[in-house]
Short mmCIF file of C-alpha atoms (C1' of nucleotides) in Angstrom, two decimals:
data_model
loop_
_atom_site.label_atom_id
_atom_site.label_comp_id
_atom_site.label_asym_id
_atom_site.label_seq_id
_atom_site.Cartn_x
_atom_site.Cartn_y
_atom_site.Cartn_z
CA MET A 1 -12.86 18.88 20.65
CA GLY A 2 -16.48 17.90 20.50
CA VAL A 3 -19.00 18.10 17.74
CA MET A 4 -17.72 20.85 15.53
CA VAL A 5 -16.51 21.78 12.11
CA ALA A 6 -14.14 19.18 10.72
CA ASP A 7 -10.47 19.86 11.44
CA ARG A 8 -9.37 19.85 7.84
CA ALA A 9 -5.68 20.50 8.40
CA GLY A 10 -5.44 17.80 11.07
CA LYS A 11 -7.25 15.25 8.94
CA ASP A 12 -5.12 16.05 5.92
CA ALA A 13 -1.94 15.66 7.97
CA LEU A 14 -3.05 12.30 9.36
CA PHE A 15 -3.95 10.93 5.94
CA ASP A 16 -0.72 12.32 4.49
CA GLY A 17 0.92 10.19 7.18
CA PHE A 18 -0.85 7.05 5.97
CA ALA A 19 -0.02 7.98 2.41
CA GLU A 20 3.68 8.13 3.28
CA ILE A 21 3.63 4.40 3.90
CA ALA A 22 2.08 3.80 0.51
CA LYS A 23 4.52 6.22 -1.12
CA ALA A 24 7.42 4.26 0.34
CA LEU A 25 6.10 1.17 -1.48
CA GLY A 26 5.32 3.26 -4.54
CA ASN A 27 8.56 2.62 -6.37
CA GLY A 28 9.44 -0.57 -8.19
CA ARG A 29 12.94 -0.80 -6.74
CA ARG A 30 11.68 -0.37 -3.20
CA ALA A 31 9.01 -2.97 -3.89
CA GLU A 32 11.75 -5.37 -4.99
CA LEU A 33 13.66 -4.62 -1.81
CA VAL A 34 10.63 -5.45 0.32
CA ASP A 35 10.11 -8.63 -1.67
CA VAL A 36 13.68 -9.76 -1.03
CA LEU A 37 13.68 -8.69 2.61
CA ALA A 38 10.56 -10.77 3.16
CA GLN A 39 12.91 -13.76 2.82
CA GLY A 40 15.16 -12.57 5.64
CA GLU A 41 17.72 -9.89 6.45
CA ARG A 42 20.37 -8.80 3.93
CA HIS A 43 23.19 -6.28 3.81
CA VAL A 44 23.27 -3.27 1.52
CA GLU A 45 25.80 -4.46 -1.04
CA ASP A 46 23.90 -7.70 -1.44
CA LEU A 47 20.59 -5.89 -1.83
CA ALA A 48 22.08 -3.55 -4.43
CA ALA A 49 23.12 -6.54 -6.52
CA GLU A 50 19.71 -8.14 -6.02
CA ILE A 51 17.81 -5.14 -7.41
CA GLY A 52 20.44 -4.16 -9.98
CA GLN A 53 21.09 -0.66 -8.68
CA SER A 54 24.07 1.29 -7.42
CA ILE A 55 24.94 0.93 -3.76
CA ALA A 56 24.33 4.63 -3.11
CA ASN A 57 20.91 4.47 -4.71
CA THR A 58 20.05 1.28 -2.84
CA SER A 59 21.13 2.86 0.43
CA PHE A 60 18.90 5.83 -0.35
CA HIS A 61 15.88 3.61 -1.06
CA LEU A 62 16.50 1.66 2.13
CA ARG A 63 16.61 4.92 4.06
CA THR A 64 13.27 5.88 2.53
CA LEU A 65 11.78 2.61 3.74
CA ALA A 66 13.40 2.99 7.17
CA THR A 67 12.11 6.55 7.61
CA VAL A 68 8.51 5.38 7.52
CA GLY A 69 9.34 2.39 9.68
CA LEU A 70 8.91 -0.40 7.13
CA VAL A 71 12.44 -1.76 7.63
CA ALA A 72 14.86 -1.91 10.54
CA THR A 73 18.64 -2.29 10.66
CA ARG A 74 21.29 -4.09 12.63
CA ARG A 75 25.02 -3.60 12.37
CA ASP A 76 27.38 -6.58 12.36
CA GLY A 77 31.03 -5.62 11.98
CA THR A 78 31.35 -3.36 8.99
CA ARG A 79 28.08 -4.46 7.47
CA VAL A 80 24.60 -3.09 8.03
CA TYR A 81 21.82 -5.64 7.75
CA TYR A 82 18.30 -4.56 6.82
CA ARG A 83 15.16 -6.52 7.62
CA LEU A 84 11.40 -5.94 7.45
CA ALA A 85 10.13 -4.23 10.59
CA SER A 86 7.62 -7.04 11.18
CA ALA A 87 5.59 -9.82 9.58
CA GLN A 88 2.82 -7.24 9.19
CA VAL A 89 4.89 -5.52 6.52
CA ALA A 90 5.17 -8.77 4.58
CA GLU A 91 1.41 -9.10 4.94
CA LEU A 92 0.90 -5.60 3.52
CA TRP A 93 3.14 -6.44 0.57
CA SER A 94 1.19 -9.62 0.00
CA VAL A 95 -2.22 -7.90 0.07
CA LEU A 96 -0.92 -5.20 -2.25
CA ARG A 97 0.15 -7.81 -4.79
CA GLU A 98 -3.21 -9.54 -4.56
CA VAL A 99 -5.06 -6.32 -5.23
CA ALA A 100 -2.74 -5.62 -8.15
CA VAL A 101 -3.46 -9.02 -9.65
CA ALA A 102 -7.19 -8.70 -9.12
CA HIS A 103 -7.65 -5.15 -10.40
CA HIS A 104 -4.69 -3.68 -12.25
CA ALA A 105 -5.24 -4.51 -15.89
CA SER A 106 -1.61 -4.49 -16.99
CA ILE A 107 -0.24 -6.83 -14.30
CA ASP A 108 -1.33 -9.87 -16.28
CA GLU A 109 0.71 -8.87 -19.31
CA LEU A 110 3.71 -7.82 -17.26
CA ALA A 111 3.66 -11.06 -15.31
CA ALA A 112 3.30 -13.08 -18.52
CA ALA A 113 6.21 -11.21 -20.08
CA TYR A 114 8.43 -11.79 -17.07
CA LEU A 115 7.40 -15.28 -16.02
CA GLY A 116 6.52 -16.81 -19.36
CA ASP A 117 3.59 -19.13 -19.89
CA ARG A 118 2.48 -20.45 -16.53
CA ASP A 119 -0.52 -22.45 -17.64
CA ALA A 120 1.44 -25.68 -17.63
CA LEU A 121 2.77 -25.20 -14.11
CA GLU A 122 -0.20 -26.49 -12.08
CA LEU A 123 -0.11 -24.76 -8.74
CA VAL A 124 -0.21 -26.64 -5.44
CA ARG A 125 -2.17 -24.84 -2.76
CA ARG A 126 -0.74 -24.44 0.71
CA ASP A 127 -3.34 -26.63 2.39
CA GLU A 128 -2.80 -29.38 -0.17
CA LEU A 129 0.94 -29.29 0.43
CA VAL A 130 0.43 -29.46 4.20
CA ARG A 131 -1.61 -32.63 3.71
CA ARG A 132 0.87 -34.22 1.33
CA ILE A 133 3.81 -33.48 3.60
CA ALA A 134 1.90 -35.20 6.41
CA ASP A 135 1.28 -38.17 4.10
CA GLY A 136 4.98 -38.20 3.27
CA ASP A 137 4.44 -38.78 -0.46
CA VAL A 138 6.11 -35.62 -1.74
CA ILE A 139 9.56 -34.01 -1.84
CA VAL A 140 9.53 -30.30 -1.17
CA VAL A 141 12.41 -28.43 -2.81
CA ASP A 142 13.44 -24.90 -1.82
CA VAL A 143 15.10 -23.45 -4.92
CA ARG A 144 16.07 -20.07 -3.42
CA PRO A 145 19.72 -19.16 -2.77
CA HIS A 146 21.02 -21.24 0.09
CA LEU A 147 21.33 -18.29 2.50
CA GLU A 148 17.61 -17.63 2.27
CA TYR A 149 16.90 -21.30 2.94
CA ALA A 150 19.18 -21.11 5.97
CA ALA A 151 17.32 -18.06 7.26
CA GLY A 152 14.08 -20.05 7.30
CA HIS A 153 12.25 -22.59 5.16
CA ILE A 154 9.24 -24.88 5.00
CA ALA A 155 9.66 -27.66 7.56
CA GLY A 156 11.03 -30.71 5.80
CA ALA A 157 12.09 -28.97 2.59
CA VAL A 158 15.49 -29.65 1.04
CA SER A 159 17.64 -26.86 -0.40
CA ILE A 160 18.64 -27.05 -4.05
CA PRO A 161 19.31 -23.54 -5.33
CA ILE A 162 17.98 -23.18 -8.86
CA GLU A 163 21.41 -22.83 -10.43
CA ARG A 164 22.45 -26.21 -9.03
CA LEU A 165 19.24 -28.03 -9.80
CA ALA A 166 20.28 -29.30 -13.24
CA ARG A 167 23.30 -31.05 -11.75
CA GLN A 168 21.38 -32.53 -8.84
CA VAL A 169 18.25 -33.87 -10.47
CA ARG A 170 19.73 -37.36 -10.52
CA ASN A 171 19.92 -37.34 -6.70
CA LEU A 172 16.18 -36.93 -6.35
CA PRO A 173 14.22 -40.16 -6.12
CA ALA A 174 12.53 -40.69 -9.48
CA ASP A 175 9.14 -41.97 -8.43
CA VAL A 176 8.06 -39.24 -6.01
CA ASP A 177 6.23 -36.01 -6.82
CA VAL A 178 8.27 -32.86 -6.40
CA VAL A 179 6.89 -29.52 -5.23
CA ALA A 180 9.18 -26.53 -5.76
CA TYR A 181 8.81 -23.16 -4.07
CA CYS A 182 10.78 -19.94 -3.81
CA ARG A 183 10.22 -16.34 -2.79
CA GLY A 184 6.63 -15.80 -3.70
CA PRO A 185 4.02 -16.01 -6.44
CA PHE A 186 6.02 -13.79 -8.79
CA CYS A 187 9.41 -15.40 -8.34
CA VAL A 188 10.79 -17.21 -11.39
CA PHE A 189 12.97 -19.73 -9.56
CA ALA A 190 10.24 -22.27 -8.89
CA ASP A 191 8.80 -21.85 -12.39
CA ASP A 192 12.21 -22.57 -13.89
CA ALA A 193 12.64 -25.53 -11.55
CA VAL A 194 9.34 -27.10 -12.56
CA ARG A 195 10.08 -26.67 -16.26
CA LEU A 196 13.52 -28.20 -15.85
CA LEU A 197 12.29 -31.14 -13.79
CA ARG A 198 9.52 -31.89 -16.26
CA LYS A 199 11.95 -31.81 -19.14
CA ARG A 200 13.85 -34.50 -17.26
CA GLY A 201 10.71 -36.56 -16.94
CA ARG A 202 9.88 -35.87 -13.30
CA ARG A 203 6.45 -35.12 -11.90
CA ALA A 204 6.86 -31.57 -10.60
CA ARG A 205 4.57 -28.71 -9.64
CA ARG A 206 5.07 -25.39 -7.88
CA LEU A 207 3.60 -24.06 -4.64
CA GLU A 208 1.09 -21.27 -5.31
CA ASP A 209 3.18 -18.71 -3.47
CA GLY A 210 6.42 -18.72 -1.47
CA PHE A 211 8.07 -18.97 1.90
CA PRO A 212 6.93 -15.61 3.35
CA GLU A 213 3.28 -16.47 2.75
CA TRP A 214 3.80 -19.92 4.29
CA ARG A 215 5.33 -18.42 7.40
CA ASN A 216 2.68 -15.69 7.66
CA ALA A 217 0.03 -18.42 7.54
CA SER A 218 1.66 -19.88 10.68
CA LEU A 219 2.51 -23.14 8.95
CA PRO A 220 5.48 -25.18 10.19
CA VAL A 221 8.90 -23.74 9.37
CA GLN A 222 12.48 -24.60 10.26
CA THR A 223 15.09 -21.96 10.89
CA ALA A 224 18.01 -24.18 11.92
CA PRO A 225 20.15 -24.75 8.85
CA ILE A 226 19.98 -28.25 7.46
CA PRO A 227 22.93 -29.56 5.41
CA GLU A 228 22.37 -28.96 1.72
CA ARG A 229 22.02 -32.01 -0.47
CA THR A 230 25.25 -32.33 -2.38
CA SER A 231 26.15 -34.86 -5.02
CA MET B 1 12.75 -19.29 -20.45
CA GLY B 2 14.49 -21.78 -18.28
CA VAL B 3 17.35 -21.39 -15.85
CA MET B 4 19.14 -18.32 -17.05
CA VAL B 5 20.31 -14.88 -16.21
CA ALA B 6 17.60 -12.88 -14.48
CA ASP B 7 15.40 -10.88 -16.84
CA ARG B 8 16.08 -7.53 -15.20
CA ALA B 9 13.90 -5.38 -17.45
CA GLY B 10 10.95 -7.73 -17.12
CA LYS B 11 11.25 -7.95 -13.37
CA ASP B 12 11.58 -4.19 -13.05
CA ALA B 13 8.49 -3.66 -15.18
CA LEU B 14 6.44 -6.12 -13.11
CA PHE B 15 7.45 -4.54 -9.83
CA ASP B 16 6.83 -1.08 -11.26
CA GLY B 17 3.34 -2.39 -11.91
CA PHE B 18 2.88 -3.38 -8.27
CA ALA B 19 4.35 -0.05 -7.21
CA GLU B 20 1.71 1.79 -9.26
CA ILE B 21 -0.95 0.49 -6.91
CA ALA B 22 0.99 1.77 -3.92
CA LYS B 23 1.63 5.07 -5.68
CA ALA B 24 -2.10 5.50 -6.22
CA LEU B 25 -2.59 5.27 -2.45
CA GLY B 26 0.48 7.42 -1.91
CA ASN B 27 -1.30 10.72 -1.64
CA GLY B 28 -3.26 11.94 1.36
CA ARG B 29 -6.22 13.14 -0.66
CA ARG B 30 -6.53 9.84 -2.51
CA ALA B 31 -6.25 8.02 0.79
CA GLU B 32 -9.15 10.09 2.11
CA LEU B 33 -11.14 9.23 -1.00
CA VAL B 34 -10.56 5.52 -0.46
CA ASP B 35 -11.54 5.90 3.19
CA VAL B 36 -14.83 7.56 2.26
CA LEU B 37 -15.55 5.18 -0.61
CA ALA B 38 -15.13 2.26 1.79
CA GLN B 39 -18.48 3.42 3.24
CA GLY B 40 -20.23 3.13 -0.11
CA GLU B 41 -20.43 4.82 -3.51
CA ARG B 42 -20.42 8.60 -3.87
CA HIS B 43 -20.57 11.12 -6.70
CA VAL B 44 -17.73 13.46 -7.59
CA GLU B 45 -19.14 16.73 -6.24
CA ASP B 46 -19.89 15.07 -2.93
CA LEU B 47 -16.40 13.55 -2.74
CA ALA B 48 -14.81 16.90 -3.53
CA ALA B 49 -16.62 18.45 -0.56
CA GLU B 50 -15.66 15.49 1.61
CA ILE B 51 -11.93 15.89 0.97
CA GLY B 52 -11.98 19.70 0.73
CA GLN B 53 -10.62 19.93 -2.80
CA SER B 54 -11.78 21.42 -6.09
CA ILE B 55 -14.00 19.29 -8.26
CA ALA B 56 -11.43 19.22 -11.05
CA ASN B 57 -8.70 18.07 -8.71
CA THR B 58 -10.96 15.47 -7.13
CA SER B 59 -11.90 14.19 -10.57
CA PHE B 60 -8.20 13.93 -11.38
CA HIS B 61 -7.45 11.94 -8.22
CA LEU B 62 -10.38 9.63 -8.89
CA ARG B 63 -9.07 9.06 -12.39
CA THR B 64 -5.69 8.16 -10.93
CA LEU B 65 -7.35 5.58 -8.69
CA ALA B 66 -9.47 4.29 -11.55
CA THR B 67 -6.48 3.90 -13.88
CA VAL B 68 -4.89 1.33 -11.59
CA GLY B 69 -8.23 -0.34 -11.00
CA LEU B 70 -8.80 0.58 -7.35
CA VAL B 71 -12.14 2.26 -8.02
CA ALA B 72 -14.95 1.74 -10.53
CA THR B 73 -17.66 4.07 -11.80
CA ARG B 74 -21.32 4.05 -12.66
CA ARG B 75 -23.28 6.82 -14.31
CA ASP B 76 -26.75 7.76 -13.11
CA GLY B 77 -28.25 10.66 -15.04
CA THR B 78 -25.81 13.55 -14.96
CA ARG B 79 -23.92 12.18 -11.99
CA VAL B 80 -21.01 9.76 -11.97
CA TYR B 81 -20.77 7.53 -8.91
CA TYR B 82 -17.45 6.11 -7.80
CA ARG B 83 -17.01 3.02 -5.63
CA LEU B 84 -14.15 0.78 -4.51
CA ALA B 85 -13.45 -1.92 -7.04
CA SER B 86 -13.90 -4.62 -4.38
CA ALA B 87 -13.79 -5.41 -0.67
CA GLN B 88 -10.16 -6.39 -1.23
CA VAL B 89 -9.33 -2.74 -1.75
CA ALA B 90 -10.89 -1.85 1.61
CA GLU B 91 -8.83 -4.66 3.09
CA LEU B 92 -5.64 -3.22 1.58
CA TRP B 93 -6.48 0.19 3.00
CA SER B 94 -7.09 -1.36 6.38
CA VAL B 95 -3.80 -3.28 6.43
CA LEU B 96 -1.95 -0.17 5.30
CA ARG B 97 -3.37 1.80 8.23
CA GLU B 98 -2.44 -0.96 10.66
CA VAL B 99 1.14 -0.99 9.44
CA ALA B 100 1.24 2.81 9.70
CA VAL B 101 0.04 2.67 13.30
CA ALA B 102 2.45 -0.11 14.22
CA HIS B 103 5.57 1.28 12.57
CA HIS B 104 5.35 4.89 11.42
CA ALA B 105 6.58 6.97 14.35
CA SER B 106 4.69 10.15 13.53
CA ILE B 107 1.23 8.61 13.15
CA ASP B 108 0.69 8.65 16.89
CA GLU B 109 1.22 12.39 17.13
CA LEU B 110 -0.80 13.12 14.02
CA ALA B 111 -3.67 10.97 15.26
CA ALA B 112 -3.51 12.61 18.70
CA ALA B 113 -3.55 16.06 17.11
CA TYR B 114 -6.53 15.22 14.94
CA LEU B 115 -8.57 13.03 17.26
CA GLY B 116 -7.71 14.53 20.64
CA ASP B 117 -7.14 12.48 23.75
CA ARG B 118 -8.59 9.05 23.21
CA ASP B 119 -7.53 7.44 26.46
CA ALA B 120 -10.92 8.03 28.03
CA LEU B 121 -12.83 6.47 25.16
CA GLU B 122 -12.54 2.77 26.09
CA LEU B 123 -12.78 0.79 22.88
CA VAL B 124 -15.22 -2.06 22.37
CA ARG B 125 -13.83 -4.89 20.31
CA ARG B 126 -15.83 -6.37 17.47
CA ASP B 127 -16.24 -9.77 19.11
CA GLU B 128 -17.40 -8.18 22.37
CA LEU B 129 -19.98 -6.13 20.49
CA VAL B 130 -21.23 -9.21 18.66
CA ARG B 131 -21.80 -10.89 22.02
CA ARG B 132 -23.53 -7.92 23.58
CA ILE B 133 -25.81 -7.44 20.59
CA ALA B 134 -26.79 -11.09 20.96
CA ASP B 135 -27.44 -10.49 24.68
CA GLY B 136 -29.52 -7.46 23.74
CA ASP B 137 -28.11 -5.27 26.50
CA VAL B 138 -26.63 -2.54 24.31
CA ILE B 139 -27.76 0.14 21.87
CA VAL B 140 -25.57 0.46 18.80
CA VAL B 141 -25.57 3.92 17.27
CA ASP B 142 -24.32 4.66 13.77
CA VAL B 143 -23.23 8.31 13.82
CA ARG B 144 -22.22 8.59 10.16
CA PRO B 145 -24.23 10.72 7.71
CA HIS B 146 -27.54 9.06 7.08
CA LEU B 147 -26.75 8.18 3.46
CA GLU B 148 -23.83 6.05 4.55
CA TYR B 149 -26.04 4.30 7.09
CA ALA B 150 -28.56 3.66 4.34
CA ALA B 151 -25.87 2.17 2.12
CA GLY B 152 -25.09 -0.43 4.78
CA HIS B 153 -24.74 -0.64 8.56
CA ILE B 154 -24.23 -3.01 11.46
CA ALA B 155 -27.33 -5.18 11.84
CA GLY B 156 -29.52 -3.68 14.54
CA ALA B 157 -27.82 -0.29 14.70
CA VAL B 158 -29.86 2.91 14.76
CA SER B 159 -28.86 5.97 12.74
CA ILE B 160 -28.21 9.20 14.60
CA PRO B 161 -25.85 11.35 12.51
CA ILE B 162 -23.39 13.08 14.79
CA GLU B 163 -24.76 16.57 14.13
CA ARG B 164 -28.19 15.49 15.36
CA LEU B 165 -27.01 13.54 18.35
CA ALA B 166 -27.16 16.41 20.84
CA ARG B 167 -30.87 16.94 20.09
CA GLN B 168 -31.69 13.25 20.24
CA VAL B 169 -29.91 12.09 23.34
CA ARG B 170 -33.14 12.32 25.34
CA ASN B 171 -34.72 9.72 23.08
CA LEU B 172 -32.18 7.09 24.01
CA PRO B 173 -33.11 4.93 26.99
CA ALA B 174 -31.04 6.14 29.94
CA ASP B 175 -30.11 2.86 31.57
CA VAL B 176 -28.59 1.02 28.62
CA ASP B 177 -24.95 1.10 27.45
CA VAL B 178 -24.39 2.83 24.13
CA VAL B 179 -21.76 1.81 21.59
CA ALA B 180 -21.07 4.35 18.84
CA TYR B 181 -19.31 3.62 15.57
CA CYS B 182 -18.57 5.44 12.34
CA ARG B 183 -16.24 5.13 9.34
CA GLY B 184 -13.22 3.54 10.91
CA PRO B 185 -10.61 3.75 13.64
CA PHE B 186 -9.53 7.26 12.58
CA CYS B 187 -12.95 8.80 12.18
CA VAL B 188 -13.84 11.50 14.70
CA PHE B 189 -17.61 11.09 14.64
CA ALA B 190 -17.76 8.24 17.15
CA ASP B 191 -15.19 9.91 19.41
CA ASP B 192 -17.28 13.06 19.46
CA ALA B 193 -20.41 11.02 20.09
CA VAL B 194 -18.92 9.23 23.08
CA ARG B 195 -17.68 12.49 24.61
CA LEU B 196 -21.06 14.11 24.14
CA LEU B 197 -22.99 11.18 25.56
CA ARG B 198 -20.74 10.96 28.60
CA LYS B 199 -21.15 14.65 29.25
CA ARG B 200 -24.86 13.95 29.37
CA GLY B 201 -24.31 11.21 31.91
CA ARG B 202 -24.72 8.21 29.62
CA ARG B 203 -22.54 5.12 29.61
CA ALA B 204 -20.98 5.24 26.14
CA ARG B 205 -18.02 3.66 24.41
CA ARG B 206 -16.85 3.43 20.83
CA LEU B 207 -16.30 0.44 18.59
CA GLU B 208 -12.60 -0.13 17.93
CA ASP B 209 -12.97 0.50 14.21
CA GLY B 210 -15.84 1.16 11.81
CA PHE B 211 -18.39 -0.24 9.42
CA PRO B 212 -16.03 -1.30 6.59
CA GLU B 213 -14.00 -3.47 8.98
CA TRP B 214 -17.19 -4.98 10.40
CA ARG B 215 -18.42 -5.88 6.94
CA ASN B 216 -15.02 -7.24 5.84
CA ALA B 217 -15.03 -9.48 8.91
CA SER B 218 -18.27 -11.01 7.55
CA LEU B 219 -20.28 -9.90 10.57
CA PRO B 220 -24.03 -9.28 10.17
CA VAL B 221 -24.96 -6.14 8.26
CA GLN B 222 -28.19 -4.62 6.98
CA THR B 223 -28.41 -2.78 3.73
CA ALA B 224 -32.14 -2.11 3.60
CA PRO B 225 -32.72 1.40 4.92
CA ILE B 226 -34.37 1.50 8.31
CA PRO B 227 -36.33 4.60 9.31
CA GLU B 228 -34.16 7.03 11.19
CA ARG B 229 -35.03 7.70 14.80
CA THR B 230 -36.64 11.11 14.88
CA SER B 231 -37.75 13.09 17.89
"C1'" DC C 1 -33.40 21.63 -30.04
"C1'" DT C 2 -31.36 24.48 -26.35
"C1'" DC C 3 -30.00 25.21 -21.84
"C1'" DC C 4 -28.21 23.42 -17.69
"C1'" DT C 5 -25.70 20.51 -14.58
"C1'" DC C 6 -22.05 17.61 -13.63
"C1'" DC C 7 -17.85 15.94 -14.83
"C1'" DT C 8 -13.41 15.49 -17.45
"C1'" DC C 9 -9.54 17.17 -19.96
"C1'" DA C 10 -5.49 20.42 -21.08
"C1'" DA C 11 -2.05 23.73 -19.97
"C1'" DG C 12 1.07 25.65 -16.80
"C1'" DG C 13 3.96 26.51 -12.69
"C1'" DA C 14 5.83 25.17 -8.10
"C1'" DA C 15 7.41 21.35 -5.63
"C1'" DC C 16 9.06 16.84 -5.34
"C1'" DT C 17 11.41 12.16 -6.91
"C1'" DA C 18 14.94 9.00 -8.91
"C1'" DC C 19 19.21 8.27 -10.17
"C1'" DT C 20 24.27 9.56 -10.91
"C1'" DT C 21 28.87 10.78 -9.27
"C1'" DG C 22 32.03 11.82 -5.83
"C1'" DA C 23 33.10 13.01 -0.99
"C1'" DA C 24 32.46 12.00 4.01
"C1'" DT C 25 31.68 8.92 7.97
"C1'" DA C 26 31.66 4.89 11.16
"C1'" DG C 27 33.36 0.95 12.66
"C1'" DT C 28 37.05 -3.06 12.13
"C1'" DG C 29 41.34 -5.34 11.95
"C1'" DG C 30 45.91 -5.07 12.30
"C1'" DC D 1 46.72 4.68 15.69
"C1'" DC D 2 46.37 3.82 10.58
"C1'" DA D 3 44.49 1.92 6.66
"C1'" DC D 4 40.56 -0.21 5.01
"C1'" DT D 5 35.80 -1.42 3.96
"C1'" DA D 6 30.87 -0.76 3.93
"C1'" DT D 7 27.67 2.52 4.03
"C1'" DT D 8 25.69 7.16 3.98
"C1'" DC D 9 25.41 11.93 2.60
"C1'" DA D 10 25.44 15.92 -0.82
"C1'" DA D 11 24.93 18.13 -5.16
"C1'" DG D 12 23.10 18.16 -9.61
"C1'" DT D 13 19.82 17.03 -13.36
"C1'" DA D 14 16.04 15.03 -15.86
"C1'" DG D 15 11.66 13.71 -15.19
"C1'" DT D 16 7.19 13.47 -12.53
"C1'" DT D 17 3.36 14.99 -9.36
"C1'" DC D 18 -0.07 18.21 -7.48
"C1'" DC D 19 -3.09 21.73 -7.81
"C1'" DT D 20 -5.26 25.78 -10.30
"C1'" DT D 21 -7.78 27.86 -14.04
"C1'" DG D 22 -10.60 27.64 -17.89
"C1'" DA D 23 -12.38 25.13 -21.93
"C1'" DG D 24 -14.78 21.01 -23.59
"C1'" DG D 25 -18.11 16.91 -23.41
"C1'" DA D 26 -22.19 13.94 -21.94
"C1'" DG D 27 -26.54 13.49 -20.51
"C1'" DG D 28 -31.25 15.15 -18.97
"C1'" DA D 29 -35.13 18.68 -18.52
"C1'" DG D 30 -37.90 21.78 -20.62
#
DNA sequence: CTCCTCCTCAAGGAACTACTTGAATAGTGG
DNA sequence: CCACTATTCAAGTAGTTCCTTGAGGAGGAG
């Protein structure tokens, strides 16, 4: 110890350790897994379907994430449920995406190709939505799969999974603004919802990001399941 | 567009794009480069020496970082200077380290092996240091290489690069607390400084992290070079 | 212009990564 | 205890990454 020649091997090993975390996120399929897990815990089979990979491969990717501590597991009966190790991991994922949007030239094109033209979708910022919920002049619709809604959602939101939205539009009051949200800024569900609602003549916009960002900002959430609006 | 089957290829491509950013940080040498560049811009030869790699290899790693937009360049005469693309990148690096510390089991050992026993080093938190600087009852010492100090430092800090500290201890007033800082929470300079100062009977502690975190927290910095304390 | 310095690019080999298929394991429910 | 289900492990292959060496630019000084 003390003031001496730099300990190259030790420094390299430490930074290799940091790099392992980045490497774990350095695969598109694992990134998708983290994105889904930010909504709440899921079992392997379910996750495999979500990312469109084989179960064995998905299990392998989950192990990679678990080895560096980004995810944790819990067994329930025959199933193994994976979850993010902490909200900090969701925060890391969020910052990573922001940097990608700000600096990585090709993200714009890729996002445009996947999400379609977003110019018409007018984003609602979190603070604006907080205010409008307080004023009570807006309906907040969670268009994620119902299980994700049940695991946690924006306080006061109703659950209408995107695939049921077309059938349930008529149950929404016609003269109130609708704000749709889903998993995050790069999730298509809310985009699709806004387009559909507008086609039906409703005033609809989407939240700028999704539930994980809302929760990480310490804004009010509900975790007790609320009965889904049925027709 | 609209409510239809998920566009798997498009989604995969987008998330591969995000993963590229992580992949760029997913190498220990590139992580070291980002850590150094968070202090300010540097030219290639200098960076190669800093990370202990060949110039060609360093140039290659820098190109990798530049391709995904994490770093930017500027030419001055025959030299090419690299810098982080923005403060957001330093923020990403910082969050990544925090997650590593919180969740990656082996970081503790690696950090202990590299940094030595830190228990005795009593950390000073940023907010405490802000208060004590305002009270004027502390000397803040920047122990990084002088060029990094010149590129930006905590407002009011004096520059005593670690390799000169032993010779300059006598010039520090004896009855005032000293707080040392350097590049970040995993930089050895400040640790070494505190150990040295204590051996000489001074009251010394280290700042919890380093200059990049101070600047990113929007705390007061100086960028105009201040004459170095000489003996 | 010519030389020099600093940096980047290209080729090549060792080591690693991603995904597939098929076998093994752990825990449950009867 | 047996059969079953969900998950993990193992082996194999195609593709990628890291680092080295040496050649090829770009810009400035003389």
